[in-house]
Amino acid sequence: MIKLFSLKEEKAKEAAAGSSTAKVAPGLIRMQKDMSELTLDHGCKLAFPNGKEDLMNFELTIKATDGIYRNGKFVFKVTVPSAYPHDPPKVQCLTTIYHPNIDMEGAVCLNILREDWKPVLTIQSVIMGLQFLILEPNPDDPLNKEAALHMTKAALLFPRGGLSGRCAAPPRFLHREVARCM
């Protein structure tokens, strides 16, 4: 019992003296683990604009090799909150793209970044979700309703392989064709 009190006193003295080491946030520990286990597919690159020490903020570049956006290069800004993995990362598309699930301000509509987020999901899951979103846009859960309408009503006219990551609006003929389909 005496040992317990002396141990408590020692810890109190250390805390008062400030000699204890700084506590690492649990989110950062999880990010270190996620990054150590991360395997990037061909066409994906990570960049750390604030230096490699800041794992909580990075940019992901996806080069589409197939699908509607083939040959496009898309950059996403990923901000991981300190409450990670309990809160999902925030993702913004920095490349202007005409996409049903990405609005013109770069907000991304991906279910695992919203209601389907679970703490067991990792950064690898987020990257794979973004890759799939570029490969197979989902017009049934749109953020950009105009692009979703073009994709569903004029599916044959929606440019295949012609959007290179710089397309901010659909070609003019699509407006006429979609209006005709309605």
mmCIF file of N, CA and C in Angstrom, residues 32-167:
data_model
loop_
_atom_site.group_PDB
_atom_site.id
_atom_site.type_symbol
_atom_site.label_atom_id
_atom_site.label_comp_id
_atom_site.label_asym_id
_atom_site.label_seq_id
_atom_site.Cartn_x
_atom_site.Cartn_y
_atom_site.Cartn_z
ATOM 1 N N GLN A 32 -0.281 6.051 -38.920
ATOM 2 C CA GLN A 32 1.041 5.446 -39.115
ATOM 3 C C GLN A 32 0.889 3.978 -39.488
ATOM 4 N N LYS A 33 -0.023 3.294 -38.828
ATOM 5 C CA LYS A 33 -0.277 1.885 -39.138
ATOM 6 C C LYS A 33 -0.846 1.744 -40.555
ATOM 7 N N ASP A 34 -1.853 2.585 -40.885
ATOM 8 C CA ASP A 34 -2.455 2.521 -42.225
ATOM 9 C C ASP A 34 -1.414 2.771 -43.314
ATOM 10 N N MET A 35 -0.564 3.756 -43.101
ATOM 11 C CA MET A 35 0.444 4.092 -44.116
ATOM 12 C C MET A 35 1.477 2.980 -44.255
ATOM 13 N N SER A 36 1.818 2.324 -43.154
ATOM 14 C CA SER A 36 2.803 1.235 -43.234
ATOM 15 C C SER A 36 2.240 0.036 -43.989
ATOM 16 N N GLU A 37 0.920 -0.135 -43.976
ATOM 17 C CA GLU A 37 0.290 -1.266 -44.658
ATOM 18 C C GLU A 37 -0.247 -0.911 -46.044
ATOM 19 N N LEU A 38 -0.106 0.338 -46.447
ATOM 20 C CA LEU A 38 -0.674 0.822 -47.705
ATOM 21 C C LEU A 38 0.060 0.258 -48.920
ATOM 22 N N THR A 39 -0.711 -0.249 -49.870
ATOM 23 C CA THR A 39 -0.152 -0.664 -51.159
ATOM 24 C C THR A 39 -0.926 0.080 -52.241
ATOM 25 N N LEU A 40 -0.224 0.890 -52.984
ATOM 26 C CA LEU A 40 -0.859 1.690 -54.032
ATOM 27 C C LEU A 40 -0.842 0.945 -55.351
ATOM 28 N N ASP A 41 -1.965 0.976 -56.037
ATOM 29 C CA ASP A 41 -2.064 0.368 -57.359
ATOM 30 C C ASP A 41 -1.303 1.214 -58.364
ATOM 31 N N HIS A 42 -1.050 0.618 -59.515
ATOM 32 C CA HIS A 42 -0.430 1.347 -60.619
ATOM 33 C C HIS A 42 -1.330 2.526 -60.982
ATOM 34 N N GLY A 43 -0.766 3.701 -61.100
ATOM 35 C CA GLY A 43 -1.551 4.881 -61.448
ATOM 36 C C GLY A 43 -1.950 5.717 -60.248
ATOM 37 N N CYS A 44 -1.577 5.305 -59.045
ATOM 38 C CA CYS A 44 -1.880 6.088 -57.835
ATOM 39 C C CYS A 44 -0.576 6.570 -57.206
ATOM 40 N N LYS A 45 -0.590 7.825 -56.771
ATOM 41 C CA LYS A 45 0.572 8.393 -56.091
ATOM 42 C C LYS A 45 0.111 9.235 -54.927
ATOM 43 N N LEU A 46 0.893 9.234 -53.860
ATOM 44 C CA LEU A 46 0.635 10.092 -52.711
ATOM 45 C C LEU A 46 1.687 11.185 -52.670
ATOM 46 N N ALA A 47 1.264 12.379 -52.268
ATOM 47 C CA ALA A 47 2.185 13.494 -52.060
ATOM 48 C C ALA A 47 1.822 14.135 -50.732
ATOM 49 N N PHE A 48 2.839 14.573 -50.012
ATOM 50 C CA PHE A 48 2.632 15.214 -48.716
ATOM 51 C C PHE A 48 3.086 16.662 -48.821
ATOM 52 N N PRO A 49 2.155 17.589 -49.129
ATOM 53 C CA PRO A 49 2.532 18.989 -49.344
ATOM 54 C C PRO A 49 3.121 19.665 -48.105
ATOM 55 N N ASN A 50 2.781 19.183 -46.902
ATOM 56 C CA ASN A 50 3.304 19.772 -45.665
ATOM 57 C C ASN A 50 4.503 19.004 -45.129
ATOM 58 N N GLY A 51 5.042 18.099 -45.913
ATOM 59 C CA GLY A 51 6.150 17.257 -45.474
ATOM 60 C C GLY A 51 5.648 15.901 -45.014
ATOM 61 N N LYS A 52 6.520 14.916 -45.068
ATOM 62 C CA LYS A 52 6.123 13.542 -44.720
ATOM 63 C C LYS A 52 5.792 13.370 -43.247
ATOM 64 N N GLU A 53 6.147 14.350 -42.413
ATOM 65 C CA GLU A 53 5.822 14.270 -40.991
ATOM 66 C C GLU A 53 4.330 14.456 -40.758
ATOM 67 N N ASP A 54 3.669 15.180 -41.659
ATOM 68 C CA ASP A 54 2.235 15.443 -41.524
ATOM 69 C C ASP A 54 1.449 14.386 -42.298
ATOM 70 N N LEU A 55 1.222 13.244 -41.664
ATOM 71 C CA LEU A 55 0.496 12.148 -42.306
ATOM 72 C C LEU A 55 -0.993 12.424 -42.419
ATOM 73 N N MET A 56 -1.491 13.394 -41.673
ATOM 74 C CA MET A 56 -2.930 13.654 -41.617
ATOM 75 C C MET A 56 -3.430 14.490 -42.800
ATOM 76 N N ASN A 57 -2.529 15.002 -43.617
ATOM 77 C CA ASN A 57 -2.895 15.799 -44.794
ATOM 78 C C ASN A 57 -2.030 15.348 -45.963
ATOM 79 N N PHE A 58 -2.690 14.863 -47.006
ATOM 80 C CA PHE A 58 -1.928 14.440 -48.180
ATOM 81 C C PHE A 58 -2.787 14.591 -49.425
ATOM 82 N N GLU A 59 -2.130 14.471 -50.573
ATOM 83 C CA GLU A 59 -2.819 14.523 -51.865
ATOM 84 C C GLU A 59 -2.650 13.177 -52.555
ATOM 85 N N LEU A 60 -3.735 12.700 -53.108
ATOM 86 C CA LEU A 60 -3.754 11.444 -53.838
ATOM 87 C C LEU A 60 -3.985 11.763 -55.307
ATOM 88 N N THR A 61 -3.132 11.247 -56.164
ATOM 89 C CA THR A 61 -3.304 11.408 -57.607
ATOM 90 C C THR A 61 -3.673 10.054 -58.196
ATOM 91 N N ILE A 62 -4.783 10.042 -58.917
ATOM 92 C CA ILE A 62 -5.243 8.815 -59.576
ATOM 93 C C ILE A 62 -5.208 9.049 -61.079
ATOM 94 N N LYS A 63 -4.494 8.192 -61.784
ATOM 95 C CA LYS A 63 -4.485 8.219 -63.246
ATOM 96 C C LYS A 63 -5.399 7.100 -63.714
ATOM 97 N N ALA A 64 -6.494 7.487 -64.355
ATOM 98 C CA ALA A 64 -7.468 6.503 -64.823
ATOM 99 C C ALA A 64 -6.923 5.775 -66.051
ATOM 100 N N THR A 65 -6.956 4.467 -66.002
ATOM 101 C CA THR A 65 -6.457 3.673 -67.126
ATOM 102 C C THR A 65 -7.589 3.007 -67.897
ATOM 103 N N ASP A 66 -8.830 3.157 -67.377
ATOM 104 C CA ASP A 66 -9.966 2.513 -68.017
ATOM 105 C C ASP A 66 -11.224 3.313 -67.696
ATOM 106 N N GLY A 67 -12.308 3.007 -68.366
ATOM 107 C CA GLY A 67 -13.588 3.647 -68.077
ATOM 108 C C GLY A 67 -13.775 4.966 -68.800
ATOM 109 N N ILE A 68 -14.809 5.682 -68.397
ATOM 110 C CA ILE A 68 -15.171 6.948 -69.031
ATOM 111 C C ILE A 68 -14.049 7.982 -68.933
ATOM 112 N N TYR A 69 -13.342 7.975 -67.826
ATOM 113 C CA TYR A 69 -12.315 8.987 -67.577
ATOM 114 C C TYR A 69 -10.908 8.493 -67.914
ATOM 115 N N ARG A 70 -10.818 7.497 -68.794
ATOM 116 C CA ARG A 70 -9.535 6.936 -69.215
ATOM 117 C C ARG A 70 -8.578 8.048 -69.647
ATOM 118 N N ASN A 71 -7.337 7.916 -69.237
ATOM 119 C CA ASN A 71 -6.254 8.860 -69.521
ATOM 120 C C ASN A 71 -6.356 10.143 -68.709
ATOM 121 N N GLY A 72 -7.321 10.250 -67.836
ATOM 122 C CA GLY A 72 -7.444 11.428 -66.982
ATOM 123 C C GLY A 72 -6.556 11.310 -65.756
ATOM 124 N N LYS A 73 -6.188 12.450 -65.220
ATOM 125 C CA LYS A 73 -5.365 12.512 -64.009
ATOM 126 C C LYS A 73 -6.127 13.359 -63.003
ATOM 127 N N PHE A 74 -6.458 12.773 -61.857
ATOM 128 C CA PHE A 74 -7.315 13.431 -60.876
ATOM 129 C C PHE A 74 -6.605 13.514 -59.534
ATOM 130 N N VAL A 75 -6.611 14.700 -58.951
ATOM 131 C CA VAL A 75 -5.935 14.936 -57.681
ATOM 132 C C VAL A 75 -6.986 15.162 -56.598
ATOM 133 N N PHE A 76 -6.845 14.438 -55.494
ATOM 134 C CA PHE A 76 -7.744 14.546 -54.360
ATOM 135 C C PHE A 76 -6.954 14.994 -53.130
ATOM 136 N N LYS A 77 -7.514 15.945 -52.408
ATOM 137 C CA LYS A 77 -6.925 16.388 -51.147
ATOM 138 C C LYS A 77 -7.605 15.597 -50.035
ATOM 139 N N VAL A 78 -6.812 14.915 -49.211
ATOM 140 C CA VAL A 78 -7.348 14.099 -48.130
ATOM 141 C C VAL A 78 -6.900 14.705 -46.800
ATOM 142 N N THR A 79 -7.876 15.019 -45.955
ATOM 143 C CA THR A 79 -7.612 15.555 -44.625
ATOM 144 C C THR A 79 -8.180 14.573 -43.617
ATOM 145 N N VAL A 80 -7.305 14.049 -42.786
ATOM 146 C CA VAL A 80 -7.709 13.046 -41.805
ATOM 147 C C VAL A 80 -7.930 13.756 -40.464
ATOM 148 N N PRO A 81 -9.115 13.633 -39.884
ATOM 149 C CA PRO A 81 -9.391 14.311 -38.614
ATOM 150 C C PRO A 81 -8.653 13.643 -37.445
ATOM 151 N N SER A 82 -8.471 14.388 -36.369
ATOM 152 C CA SER A 82 -7.775 13.830 -35.203
ATOM 153 C C SER A 82 -8.580 12.696 -34.562
ATOM 154 N N ALA A 83 -9.891 12.650 -34.804
ATOM 155 C CA ALA A 83 -10.737 11.585 -34.251
ATOM 156 C C ALA A 83 -10.740 10.333 -35.138
ATOM 157 N N TYR A 84 -9.899 10.294 -36.169
ATOM 158 C CA TYR A 84 -9.765 9.113 -37.015
ATOM 159 C C TYR A 84 -9.323 7.951 -36.139
ATOM 160 N N PRO A 85 -9.836 6.788 -36.271
ATOM 161 C CA PRO A 85 -10.713 6.241 -37.291
ATOM 162 C C PRO A 85 -12.204 6.336 -36.965
ATOM 163 N N HIS A 86 -12.560 7.004 -35.887
ATOM 164 C CA HIS A 86 -13.985 7.110 -35.547
ATOM 165 C C HIS A 86 -14.723 8.057 -36.490
ATOM 166 N N ASP A 87 -14.022 9.045 -37.023
ATOM 167 C CA ASP A 87 -14.575 9.948 -38.031
ATOM 168 C C ASP A 87 -13.865 9.683 -39.348
ATOM 169 N N PRO A 88 -14.594 9.748 -40.471
ATOM 170 C CA PRO A 88 -13.964 9.463 -41.771
ATOM 171 C C PRO A 88 -13.083 10.613 -42.237
ATOM 172 N N PRO A 89 -12.132 10.327 -43.122
ATOM 173 C CA PRO A 89 -11.334 11.400 -43.718
ATOM 174 C C PRO A 89 -12.218 12.307 -44.569
ATOM 175 N N LYS A 90 -11.810 13.552 -44.728
ATOM 176 C CA LYS A 90 -12.490 14.499 -45.612
ATOM 177 C C LYS A 90 -11.728 14.485 -46.930
ATOM 178 N N VAL A 91 -12.466 14.334 -48.018
ATOM 179 C CA VAL A 91 -11.840 14.241 -49.343
ATOM 180 C C VAL A 91 -12.430 15.306 -50.254
ATOM 181 N N GLN A 92 -11.550 16.007 -50.964
ATOM 182 C CA GLN A 92 -11.971 17.014 -51.939
ATOM 183 C C GLN A 92 -11.203 16.772 -53.231
ATOM 184 N N CYS A 93 -11.917 16.812 -54.341
ATOM 185 C CA CYS A 93 -11.279 16.658 -55.647
ATOM 186 C C CYS A 93 -10.768 18.027 -56.084
ATOM 187 N N LEU A 94 -9.466 18.143 -56.310
ATOM 188 C CA LEU A 94 -8.869 19.411 -56.718
ATOM 189 C C LEU A 94 -8.915 19.601 -58.230
ATOM 190 N N THR A 95 -9.176 18.525 -58.960
ATOM 191 C CA THR A 95 -9.267 18.579 -60.419
ATOM 192 C C THR A 95 -10.720 18.842 -60.804
ATOM 193 N N THR A 96 -10.944 19.814 -61.667
ATOM 194 C CA THR A 96 -12.305 20.067 -62.147
ATOM 195 C C THR A 96 -12.718 18.897 -63.029
ATOM 196 N N ILE A 97 -13.861 18.317 -62.710
ATOM 197 C CA ILE A 97 -14.309 17.124 -63.421
ATOM 198 C C ILE A 97 -15.830 17.138 -63.528
ATOM 199 N N TYR A 98 -16.338 16.703 -64.652
ATOM 200 C CA TYR A 98 -17.784 16.567 -64.868
ATOM 201 C C TYR A 98 -18.130 15.131 -64.524
ATOM 202 N N HIS A 99 -18.620 14.917 -63.310
ATOM 203 C CA HIS A 99 -18.800 13.581 -62.755
ATOM 204 C C HIS A 99 -20.062 13.570 -61.898
ATOM 205 N N PRO A 100 -20.882 12.527 -61.972
ATOM 206 C CA PRO A 100 -22.117 12.496 -61.182
ATOM 207 C C PRO A 100 -21.903 12.527 -59.670
ATOM 208 N N ASN A 101 -20.758 12.038 -59.203
ATOM 209 C CA ASN A 101 -20.530 11.931 -57.769
ATOM 210 C C ASN A 101 -19.542 12.953 -57.220
ATOM 211 N N ILE A 102 -19.162 13.913 -58.050
ATOM 212 C CA ILE A 102 -18.255 14.980 -57.630
ATOM 213 C C ILE A 102 -18.834 16.290 -58.137
ATOM 214 N N ASP A 103 -19.078 17.238 -57.226
ATOM 215 C CA ASP A 103 -19.655 18.504 -57.680
ATOM 216 C C ASP A 103 -18.561 19.449 -58.186
ATOM 217 N N MET A 104 -18.973 20.598 -58.668
ATOM 218 C CA MET A 104 -18.036 21.529 -59.296
ATOM 219 C C MET A 104 -17.103 22.194 -58.280
ATOM 220 N N GLU A 105 -17.411 22.095 -56.981
ATOM 221 C CA GLU A 105 -16.522 22.617 -55.945
ATOM 222 C C GLU A 105 -15.543 21.546 -55.461
ATOM 223 N N GLY A 106 -15.703 20.327 -55.937
ATOM 224 C CA GLY A 106 -14.788 19.246 -55.583
ATOM 225 C C GLY A 106 -15.265 18.333 -54.471
ATOM 226 N N ALA A 107 -16.466 18.571 -53.936
ATOM 227 C CA ALA A 107 -16.999 17.678 -52.901
ATOM 228 C C ALA A 107 -17.233 16.300 -53.513
ATOM 229 N N VAL A 108 -16.930 15.262 -52.749
ATOM 230 C CA VAL A 108 -17.014 13.891 -53.249
ATOM 231 C C VAL A 108 -18.142 13.152 -52.538
ATOM 232 N N CYS A 109 -19.001 12.501 -53.313
ATOM 233 C CA CYS A 109 -20.098 11.699 -52.764
ATOM 234 C C CYS A 109 -19.696 10.232 -52.854
ATOM 235 N N LEU A 110 -19.209 9.713 -51.738
ATOM 236 C CA LEU A 110 -18.804 8.314 -51.654
ATOM 237 C C LEU A 110 -19.336 7.787 -50.331
ATOM 238 N N ASN A 111 -20.134 6.736 -50.386
ATOM 239 C CA ASN A 111 -20.842 6.262 -49.192
ATOM 240 C C ASN A 111 -19.929 5.957 -48.009
ATOM 241 N N ILE A 112 -18.731 5.443 -48.243
ATOM 242 C CA ILE A 112 -17.852 5.125 -47.115
ATOM 243 C C ILE A 112 -17.258 6.373 -46.466
ATOM 244 N N LEU A 113 -17.431 7.520 -47.090
ATOM 245 C CA LEU A 113 -16.980 8.778 -46.479
ATOM 246 C C LEU A 113 -18.112 9.443 -45.714
ATOM 247 N N ARG A 114 -19.288 8.820 -45.733
ATOM 248 C CA ARG A 114 -20.447 9.387 -45.038
ATOM 249 C C ARG A 114 -21.085 8.317 -44.153
ATOM 250 N N GLU A 115 -22.285 7.903 -44.519
ATOM 251 C CA GLU A 115 -23.082 7.042 -43.645
ATOM 252 C C GLU A 115 -22.531 5.627 -43.483
ATOM 253 N N ASP A 116 -21.752 5.138 -44.421
ATOM 254 C CA ASP A 116 -21.243 3.772 -44.320
ATOM 255 C C ASP A 116 -19.841 3.686 -43.713
ATOM 256 N N TRP A 117 -19.347 4.788 -43.154
ATOM 257 C CA TRP A 117 -18.016 4.771 -42.545
ATOM 258 C C TRP A 117 -18.044 3.914 -41.283
ATOM 259 N N LYS A 118 -17.034 3.089 -41.145
ATOM 260 C CA LYS A 118 -16.841 2.262 -39.955
ATOM 261 C C LYS A 118 -15.370 2.394 -39.544
ATOM 262 N N PRO A 119 -15.072 2.394 -38.257
ATOM 263 C CA PRO A 119 -13.675 2.526 -37.817
ATOM 264 C C PRO A 119 -12.735 1.430 -38.326
ATOM 265 N N VAL A 120 -13.275 0.298 -38.768
ATOM 266 C CA VAL A 120 -12.408 -0.761 -39.298
ATOM 267 C C VAL A 120 -11.905 -0.429 -40.706
ATOM 268 N N LEU A 121 -12.534 0.536 -41.379
ATOM 269 C CA LEU A 121 -12.072 0.929 -42.716
ATOM 270 C C LEU A 121 -10.757 1.685 -42.590
ATOM 271 N N THR A 122 -9.955 1.596 -43.626
ATOM 272 C CA THR A 122 -8.618 2.204 -43.607
ATOM 273 C C THR A 122 -8.469 3.199 -44.747
ATOM 274 N N ILE A 123 -7.316 3.847 -44.793
ATOM 275 C CA ILE A 123 -7.001 4.750 -45.907
ATOM 276 C C ILE A 123 -6.966 3.955 -47.209
ATOM 277 N N GLN A 124 -6.528 2.715 -47.147
ATOM 278 C CA GLN A 124 -6.539 1.844 -48.327
ATOM 279 C C GLN A 124 -7.964 1.717 -48.868
ATOM 280 N N SER A 125 -8.944 1.574 -47.978
ATOM 281 C CA SER A 125 -10.353 1.466 -48.385
ATOM 282 C C SER A 125 -10.817 2.740 -49.073
ATOM 283 N N VAL A 126 -10.416 3.882 -48.545
ATOM 284 C CA VAL A 126 -10.802 5.168 -49.125
ATOM 285 C C VAL A 126 -10.206 5.315 -50.518
ATOM 286 N N ILE A 127 -8.934 4.969 -50.660
ATOM 287 C CA ILE A 127 -8.267 5.080 -51.971
ATOM 288 C C ILE A 127 -8.932 4.154 -52.986
ATOM 289 N N MET A 128 -9.232 2.934 -52.580
ATOM 290 C CA MET A 128 -9.899 1.996 -53.492
ATOM 291 C C MET A 128 -11.286 2.500 -53.868
ATOM 292 N N GLY A 129 -11.998 3.111 -52.915
ATOM 293 C CA GLY A 129 -13.311 3.686 -53.205
ATOM 294 C C GLY A 129 -13.227 4.805 -54.220
ATOM 295 N N LEU A 130 -12.210 5.666 -54.091
ATOM 296 C CA LEU A 130 -12.037 6.765 -55.050
ATOM 297 C C LEU A 130 -11.660 6.229 -56.432
ATOM 298 N N GLN A 131 -10.819 5.217 -56.473
ATOM 299 C CA GLN A 131 -10.470 4.605 -57.758
ATOM 300 C C GLN A 131 -11.713 4.041 -58.437
ATOM 301 N N PHE A 132 -12.534 3.361 -57.677
ATOM 302 C CA PHE A 132 -13.747 2.768 -58.237
ATOM 303 C C PHE A 132 -14.714 3.859 -58.697
ATOM 304 N N LEU A 133 -14.784 4.968 -57.968
ATOM 305 C CA LEU A 133 -15.662 6.077 -58.339
ATOM 306 C C LEU A 133 -15.262 6.669 -59.694
ATOM 307 N N ILE A 134 -13.958 6.734 -59.946
ATOM 308 C CA ILE A 134 -13.467 7.229 -61.239
ATOM 309 C C ILE A 134 -13.740 6.187 -62.327
ATOM 310 N N LEU A 135 -13.566 4.928 -62.003
ATOM 311 C CA LEU A 135 -13.782 3.865 -62.983
ATOM 312 C C LEU A 135 -15.263 3.679 -63.305
ATOM 313 N N GLU A 136 -16.109 3.668 -62.283
ATOM 314 C CA GLU A 136 -17.541 3.410 -62.445
ATOM 315 C C GLU A 136 -18.360 4.471 -61.698
ATOM 316 N N PRO A 137 -18.635 5.610 -62.312
ATOM 317 C CA PRO A 137 -19.468 6.618 -61.647
ATOM 318 C C PRO A 137 -20.852 6.047 -61.317
ATOM 319 N N ASN A 138 -21.455 6.557 -60.234
ATOM 320 C CA ASN A 138 -22.750 6.060 -59.798
ATOM 321 C C ASN A 138 -23.811 7.148 -59.976
ATOM 322 N N PRO A 139 -24.533 7.150 -61.090
ATOM 323 C CA PRO A 139 -25.547 8.178 -61.313
ATOM 324 C C PRO A 139 -26.780 8.013 -60.427
ATOM 325 N N ASP A 140 -26.899 6.891 -59.709
ATOM 326 C CA ASP A 140 -28.056 6.666 -58.842
ATOM 327 C C ASP A 140 -27.928 7.381 -57.502
ATOM 328 N N ASP A 141 -26.727 7.838 -57.140
ATOM 329 C CA ASP A 141 -26.491 8.571 -55.891
ATOM 330 C C ASP A 141 -25.684 9.820 -56.234
ATOM 331 N N PRO A 142 -26.290 10.754 -56.995
ATOM 332 C CA PRO A 142 -25.503 11.869 -57.529
ATOM 333 C C PRO A 142 -25.302 13.025 -56.557
ATOM 334 N N LEU A 143 -24.216 13.704 -56.761
ATOM 335 C CA LEU A 143 -23.963 14.990 -56.126
ATOM 336 C C LEU A 143 -24.099 16.068 -57.205
ATOM 337 N N ASN A 144 -23.693 15.720 -58.408
ATOM 338 C CA ASN A 144 -23.849 16.589 -59.569
ATOM 339 C C ASN A 144 -25.010 16.004 -60.391
ATOM 340 N N LYS A 145 -26.202 16.529 -60.140
ATOM 341 C CA LYS A 145 -27.411 15.963 -60.758
ATOM 342 C C LYS A 145 -27.418 16.113 -62.278
ATOM 343 N N GLU A 146 -26.839 17.183 -62.784
ATOM 344 C CA GLU A 146 -26.790 17.390 -64.235
ATOM 345 C C GLU A 146 -25.946 16.306 -64.909
ATOM 346 N N ALA A 147 -24.786 16.020 -64.333
ATOM 347 C CA ALA A 147 -23.929 14.971 -64.898
ATOM 348 C C ALA A 147 -24.611 13.608 -64.802
ATOM 349 N N ALA A 148 -25.318 13.363 -63.700
ATOM 350 C CA ALA A 148 -26.038 12.090 -63.555
ATOM 351 C C ALA A 148 -27.140 11.976 -64.597
ATOM 352 N N LEU A 149 -27.843 13.080 -64.839
ATOM 353 C CA LEU A 149 -28.900 13.083 -65.851
ATOM 354 C C LEU A 149 -28.313 12.786 -67.226
ATOM 355 N N HIS A 150 -27.200 13.442 -67.544
ATOM 356 C CA HIS A 150 -26.548 13.182 -68.829
ATOM 357 C C HIS A 150 -26.125 11.721 -68.931
ATOM 358 N N MET A 151 -25.643 11.186 -67.836
ATOM 359 C CA MET A 151 -25.151 9.817 -67.866
ATOM 360 C C MET A 151 -26.301 8.813 -68.028
ATOM 361 N N THR A 152 -27.443 9.071 -67.411
ATOM 362 C CA THR A 152 -28.547 8.109 -67.497
ATOM 363 C C THR A 152 -29.416 8.312 -68.728
ATOM 364 N N LYS A 153 -29.779 9.552 -69.047
ATOM 365 C CA LYS A 153 -30.683 9.819 -70.176
ATOM 366 C C LYS A 153 -29.997 9.702 -71.524
ATOM 367 N N ALA A 154 -28.750 10.049 -71.553
ATOM 368 C CA ALA A 154 -28.021 10.001 -72.824
ATOM 369 C C ALA A 154 -26.793 9.115 -72.665
ATOM 370 N N ALA A 155 -27.005 7.920 -72.131
ATOM 371 C CA ALA A 155 -25.894 7.015 -71.818
ATOM 372 C C ALA A 155 -25.003 6.755 -73.027
ATOM 373 N N LEU A 156 -25.602 6.630 -74.187
ATOM 374 C CA LEU A 156 -24.796 6.363 -75.372
ATOM 375 C C LEU A 156 -23.989 7.576 -75.800
ATOM 376 N N LEU A 157 -24.447 8.762 -75.400
ATOM 377 C CA LEU A 157 -23.754 9.977 -75.805
ATOM 378 C C LEU A 157 -22.754 10.473 -74.764
ATOM 379 N N PHE A 158 -22.837 9.949 -73.532
ATOM 380 C CA PHE A 158 -21.899 10.390 -72.498
ATOM 381 C C PHE A 158 -20.508 10.008 -72.973
ATOM 382 N N PRO A 159 -19.593 10.959 -73.035
ATOM 383 C CA PRO A 159 -18.275 10.702 -73.630
ATOM 384 C C PRO A 159 -17.559 9.521 -72.995
ATOM 385 N N ARG A 160 -17.174 8.576 -73.802
ATOM 386 C CA ARG A 160 -16.426 7.399 -73.336
ATOM 387 C C ARG A 160 -14.954 7.621 -73.650
ATOM 388 N N GLY A 161 -14.140 7.698 -72.615
ATOM 389 C CA GLY A 161 -12.703 7.849 -72.808
ATOM 390 C C GLY A 161 -12.295 9.224 -73.272
ATOM 391 N N GLY A 162 -13.249 10.131 -73.382
ATOM 392 C CA GLY A 162 -12.918 11.452 -73.896
ATOM 393 C C GLY A 162 -12.750 12.509 -72.827
ATOM 394 N N LEU A 163 -13.079 12.208 -71.579
ATOM 395 C CA LEU A 163 -12.925 13.183 -70.506
ATOM 396 C C LEU A 163 -11.561 12.977 -69.878
ATOM 397 N N SER A 164 -10.709 13.952 -70.027
ATOM 398 C CA SER A 164 -9.321 13.753 -69.622
ATOM 399 C C SER A 164 -8.971 14.387 -68.293
ATOM 400 N N GLY A 165 -9.945 14.700 -67.472
ATOM 401 C CA GLY A 165 -9.635 15.305 -66.191
ATOM 402 C C GLY A 165 -9.610 16.812 -66.255
ATOM 403 N N ARG A 166 -9.989 17.369 -67.391
ATOM 404 C CA ARG A 166 -10.011 18.822 -67.533
ATOM 405 C C ARG A 166 -11.399 19.297 -67.949
ATOM 406 N N CYS A 167 -12.347 18.384 -68.044
ATOM 407 C CA CYS A 167 -13.675 18.714 -68.541
ATOM 408 C C CYS A 167 -14.536 19.286 -67.430
#
